[in-house]
Short mmCIF file of C-alpha atoms in Angstrom, two decimals:
data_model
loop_
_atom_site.label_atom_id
_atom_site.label_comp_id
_atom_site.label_asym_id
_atom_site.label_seq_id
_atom_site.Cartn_x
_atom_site.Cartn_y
_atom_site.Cartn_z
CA UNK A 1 -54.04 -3.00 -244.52
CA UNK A 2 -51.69 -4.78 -242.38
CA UNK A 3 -48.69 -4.48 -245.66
CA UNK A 4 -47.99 -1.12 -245.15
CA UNK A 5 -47.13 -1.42 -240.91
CA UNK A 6 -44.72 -4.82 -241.91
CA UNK A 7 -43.12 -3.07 -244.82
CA UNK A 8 -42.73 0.22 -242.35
CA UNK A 9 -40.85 -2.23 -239.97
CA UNK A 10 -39.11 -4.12 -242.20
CA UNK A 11 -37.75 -0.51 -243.81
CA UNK A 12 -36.83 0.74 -240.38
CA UNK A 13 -34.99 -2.25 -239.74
CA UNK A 14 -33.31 -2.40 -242.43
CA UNK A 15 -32.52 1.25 -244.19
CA UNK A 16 -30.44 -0.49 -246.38
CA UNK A 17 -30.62 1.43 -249.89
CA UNK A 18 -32.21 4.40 -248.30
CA UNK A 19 -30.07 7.58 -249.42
CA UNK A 20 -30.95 9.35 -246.39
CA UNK A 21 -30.55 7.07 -243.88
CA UNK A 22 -27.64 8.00 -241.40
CA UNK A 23 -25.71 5.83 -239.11
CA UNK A 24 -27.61 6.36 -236.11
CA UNK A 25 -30.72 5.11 -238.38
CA UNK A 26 -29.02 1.72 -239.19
CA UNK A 27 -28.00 1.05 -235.46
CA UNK A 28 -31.57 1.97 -234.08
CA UNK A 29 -32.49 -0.48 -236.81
CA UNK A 30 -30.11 -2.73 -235.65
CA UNK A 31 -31.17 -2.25 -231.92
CA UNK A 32 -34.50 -3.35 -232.69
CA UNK A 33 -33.96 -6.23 -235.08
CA UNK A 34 -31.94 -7.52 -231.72
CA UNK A 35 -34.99 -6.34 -229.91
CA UNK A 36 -37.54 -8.53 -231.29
CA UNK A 37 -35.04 -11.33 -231.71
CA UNK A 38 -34.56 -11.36 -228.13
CA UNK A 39 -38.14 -11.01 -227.39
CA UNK A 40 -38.72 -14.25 -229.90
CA UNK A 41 -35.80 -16.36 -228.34
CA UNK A 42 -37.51 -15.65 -225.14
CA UNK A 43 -40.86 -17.57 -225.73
CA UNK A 44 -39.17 -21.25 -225.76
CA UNK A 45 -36.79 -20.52 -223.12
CA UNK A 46 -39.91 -18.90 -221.18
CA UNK A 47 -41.62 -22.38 -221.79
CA UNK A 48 -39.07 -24.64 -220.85
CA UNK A 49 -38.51 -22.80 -217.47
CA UNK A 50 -42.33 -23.16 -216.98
CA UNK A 51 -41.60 -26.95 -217.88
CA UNK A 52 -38.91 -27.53 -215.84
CA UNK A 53 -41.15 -25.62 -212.62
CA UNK A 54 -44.64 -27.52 -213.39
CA UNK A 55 -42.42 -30.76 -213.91
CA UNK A 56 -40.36 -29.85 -209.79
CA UNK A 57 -43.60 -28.79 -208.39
CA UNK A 58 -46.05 -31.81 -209.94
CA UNK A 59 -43.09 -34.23 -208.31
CA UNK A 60 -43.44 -32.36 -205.01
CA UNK A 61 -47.29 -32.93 -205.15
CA UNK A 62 -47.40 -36.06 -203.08
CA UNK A 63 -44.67 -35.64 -200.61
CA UNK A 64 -46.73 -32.47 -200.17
CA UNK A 65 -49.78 -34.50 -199.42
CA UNK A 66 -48.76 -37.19 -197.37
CA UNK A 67 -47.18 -34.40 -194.81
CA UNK A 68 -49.76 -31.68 -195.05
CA UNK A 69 -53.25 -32.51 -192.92
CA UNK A 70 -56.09 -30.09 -193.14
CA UNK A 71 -57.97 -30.27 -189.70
CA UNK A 72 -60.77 -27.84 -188.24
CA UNK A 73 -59.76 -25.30 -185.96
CA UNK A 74 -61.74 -24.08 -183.39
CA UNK A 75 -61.91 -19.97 -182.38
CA UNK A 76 -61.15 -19.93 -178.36
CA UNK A 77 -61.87 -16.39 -179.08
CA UNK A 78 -64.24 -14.07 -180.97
CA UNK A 79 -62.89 -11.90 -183.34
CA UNK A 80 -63.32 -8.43 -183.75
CA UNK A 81 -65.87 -6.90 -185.23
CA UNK A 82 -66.52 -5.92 -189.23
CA UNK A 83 -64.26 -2.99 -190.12
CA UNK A 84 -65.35 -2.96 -194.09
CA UNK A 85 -67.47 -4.73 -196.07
CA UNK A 86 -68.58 -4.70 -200.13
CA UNK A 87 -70.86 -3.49 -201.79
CA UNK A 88 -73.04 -6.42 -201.45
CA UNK A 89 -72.12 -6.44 -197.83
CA UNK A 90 -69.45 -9.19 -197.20
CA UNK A 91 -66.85 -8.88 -195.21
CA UNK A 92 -63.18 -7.87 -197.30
CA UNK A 93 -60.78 -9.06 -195.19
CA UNK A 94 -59.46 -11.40 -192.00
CA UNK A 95 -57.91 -11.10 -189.10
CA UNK A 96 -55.96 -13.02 -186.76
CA UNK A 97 -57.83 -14.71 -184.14
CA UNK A 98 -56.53 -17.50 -181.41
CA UNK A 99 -57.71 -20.73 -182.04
CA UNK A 100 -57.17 -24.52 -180.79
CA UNK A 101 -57.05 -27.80 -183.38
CA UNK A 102 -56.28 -31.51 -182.77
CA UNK A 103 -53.33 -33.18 -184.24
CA UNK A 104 -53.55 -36.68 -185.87
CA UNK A 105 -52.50 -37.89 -182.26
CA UNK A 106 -55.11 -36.93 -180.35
CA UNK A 107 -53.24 -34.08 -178.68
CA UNK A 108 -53.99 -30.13 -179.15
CA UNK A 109 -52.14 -27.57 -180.40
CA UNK A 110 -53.17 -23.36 -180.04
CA UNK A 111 -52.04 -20.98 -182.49
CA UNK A 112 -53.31 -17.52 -183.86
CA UNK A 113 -55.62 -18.56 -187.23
CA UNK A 114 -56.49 -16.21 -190.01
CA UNK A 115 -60.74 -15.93 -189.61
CA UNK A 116 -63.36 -13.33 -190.78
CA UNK A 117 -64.32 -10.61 -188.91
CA UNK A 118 -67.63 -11.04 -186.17
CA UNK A 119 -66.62 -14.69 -185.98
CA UNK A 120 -67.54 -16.25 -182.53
CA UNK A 121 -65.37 -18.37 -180.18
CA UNK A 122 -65.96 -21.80 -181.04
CA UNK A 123 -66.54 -21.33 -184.88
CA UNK A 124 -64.74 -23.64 -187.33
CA UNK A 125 -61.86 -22.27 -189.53
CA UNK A 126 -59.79 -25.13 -191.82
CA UNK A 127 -56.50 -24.73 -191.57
CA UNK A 128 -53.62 -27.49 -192.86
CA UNK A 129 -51.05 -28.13 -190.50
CA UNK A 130 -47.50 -30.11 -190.71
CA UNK A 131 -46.38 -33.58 -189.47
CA UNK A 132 -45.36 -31.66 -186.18
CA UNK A 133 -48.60 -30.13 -186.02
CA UNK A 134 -48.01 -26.39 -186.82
CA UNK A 135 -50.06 -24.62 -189.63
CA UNK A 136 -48.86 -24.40 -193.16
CA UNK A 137 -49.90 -23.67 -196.56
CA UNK A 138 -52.59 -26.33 -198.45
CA UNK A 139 -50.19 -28.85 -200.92
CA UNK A 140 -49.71 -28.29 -203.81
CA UNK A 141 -52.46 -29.33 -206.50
CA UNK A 142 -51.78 -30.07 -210.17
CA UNK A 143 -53.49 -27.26 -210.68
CA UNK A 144 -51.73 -24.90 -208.93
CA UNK A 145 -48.37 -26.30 -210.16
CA UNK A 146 -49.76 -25.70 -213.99
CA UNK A 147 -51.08 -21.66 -212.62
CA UNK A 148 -47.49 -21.44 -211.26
CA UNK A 149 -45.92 -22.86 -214.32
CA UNK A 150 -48.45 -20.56 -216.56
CA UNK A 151 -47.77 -17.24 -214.30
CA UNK A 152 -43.49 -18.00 -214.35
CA UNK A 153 -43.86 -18.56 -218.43
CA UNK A 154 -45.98 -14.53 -218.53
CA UNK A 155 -43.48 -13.27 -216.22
CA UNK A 156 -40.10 -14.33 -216.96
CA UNK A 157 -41.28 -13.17 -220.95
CA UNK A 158 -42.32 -10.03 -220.18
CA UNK A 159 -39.69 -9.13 -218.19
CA UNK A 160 -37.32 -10.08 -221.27
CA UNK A 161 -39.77 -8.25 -223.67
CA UNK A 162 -40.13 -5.09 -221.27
CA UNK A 163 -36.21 -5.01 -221.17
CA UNK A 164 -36.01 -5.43 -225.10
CA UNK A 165 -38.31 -2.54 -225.88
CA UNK A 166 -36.35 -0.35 -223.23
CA UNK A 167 -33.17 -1.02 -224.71
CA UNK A 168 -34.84 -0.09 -227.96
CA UNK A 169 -36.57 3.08 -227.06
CA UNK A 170 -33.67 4.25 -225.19
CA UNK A 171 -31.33 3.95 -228.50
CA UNK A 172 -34.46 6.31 -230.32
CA UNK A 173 -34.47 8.89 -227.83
CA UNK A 174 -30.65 9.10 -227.80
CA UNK A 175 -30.86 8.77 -231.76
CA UNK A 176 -33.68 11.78 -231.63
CA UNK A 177 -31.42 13.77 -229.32
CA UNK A 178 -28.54 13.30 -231.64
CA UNK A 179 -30.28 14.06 -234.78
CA UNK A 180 -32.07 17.33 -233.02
CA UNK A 181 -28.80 18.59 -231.77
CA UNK A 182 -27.54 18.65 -235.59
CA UNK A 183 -29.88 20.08 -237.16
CA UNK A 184 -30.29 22.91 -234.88
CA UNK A 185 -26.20 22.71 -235.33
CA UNK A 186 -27.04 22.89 -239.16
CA UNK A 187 -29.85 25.52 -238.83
CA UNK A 188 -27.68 27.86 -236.51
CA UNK A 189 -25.11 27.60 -239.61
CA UNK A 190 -27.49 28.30 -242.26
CA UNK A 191 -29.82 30.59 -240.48
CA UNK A 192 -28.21 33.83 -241.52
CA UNK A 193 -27.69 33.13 -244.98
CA UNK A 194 -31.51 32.45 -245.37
CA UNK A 195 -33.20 34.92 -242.85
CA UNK A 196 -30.47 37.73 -243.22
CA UNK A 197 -29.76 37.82 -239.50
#
């Protein structure tokens, strides 16, 4: 079953001894013989860029860590009320909220938090904060440098494959649009001869 499809693609690719196959047929055969080249080519190169990012971003993991504190923050504020919720009621979204945390010093530092909506002053929210005491993102985790590695990999690939099946379909249509063009050239020709008109 799967013969016939491969021998289809390996016959469009290659015309070769085909008696009607034009020009246009042997470069859109061309076109996509480059096409899935490029799109092969682009799965190693795809996984050493994913190497090369999980490799920086697993290095960066415990500088990350030693400046990077997660500490409770405290509402000084209650937030607004539930604006939507799911279907099984939660709430489906955050908002901003003013809250107050300790730094590693003793000292306290006030800032606007993300926190869920109804959320009373003087409710906990975790939040990780710098070695000057402002918030930031959670370090990195291995994990999150192999999901990051993993997601780079999909992207940078598809992007190469999308692009290589453009360039391909684009040289079809403008093949089709050729190939339409003379034969209604051909028809208009013959027309009369055949229909008497």
């Amino acid at each position: 079953m799967t013969v016939k499809p491969v021998s289809r693609l390996v016959h469009h690719v290659f015309p070769g001894r085909n008696p009607l196959a034009t020009a246009g047929d042997r470069i859109e055969g061309a076109v996509l013989a480059l096409a899935i080249a490029v799109t092969l080519l682009a799965i190693p190169i795809a996984g050493a860029a994913a190497s090369e990012s999980y490799a920086t971003r697993r290095a960066q993991i415990p500088v990350h860590q030693a400046a990077r504190h997660e500490v409770d923050a405290v509402l000084v504020e209650d937030a607004p009320p539930t604006i939507g919720s799911t279907e099984r009621g939660g709430v489906v979204e955050s908002t901003p909220v003013l809250a107050r945390w300790r730094l590693p010093d003793g000292s306290a530092r006030q800032g606007v938090v993300q926190a869920h909506y109804d959320a009373e002053a003087g409710a906990v929210v975790p939040i990780w904060i710098d070695q000057d005491g402002a918030m930031t993102e959670a370090p990195t985790t291995e994990e999150g440098a192999a999901f990051n590695a993993i997601l780079l990999a999909l992207l940078l690939w598809s992007a190469v494959a999308g692009t290589a099946a453009l360039l391909y379909l684009a040289a079809r249509f403008t093949h089709q649009r050729i190939r339409m063009g003379r034969w209604a050239d051909e028809w208009a020709r013959i027309a009369p001869e055949w229909t008497g008109r």
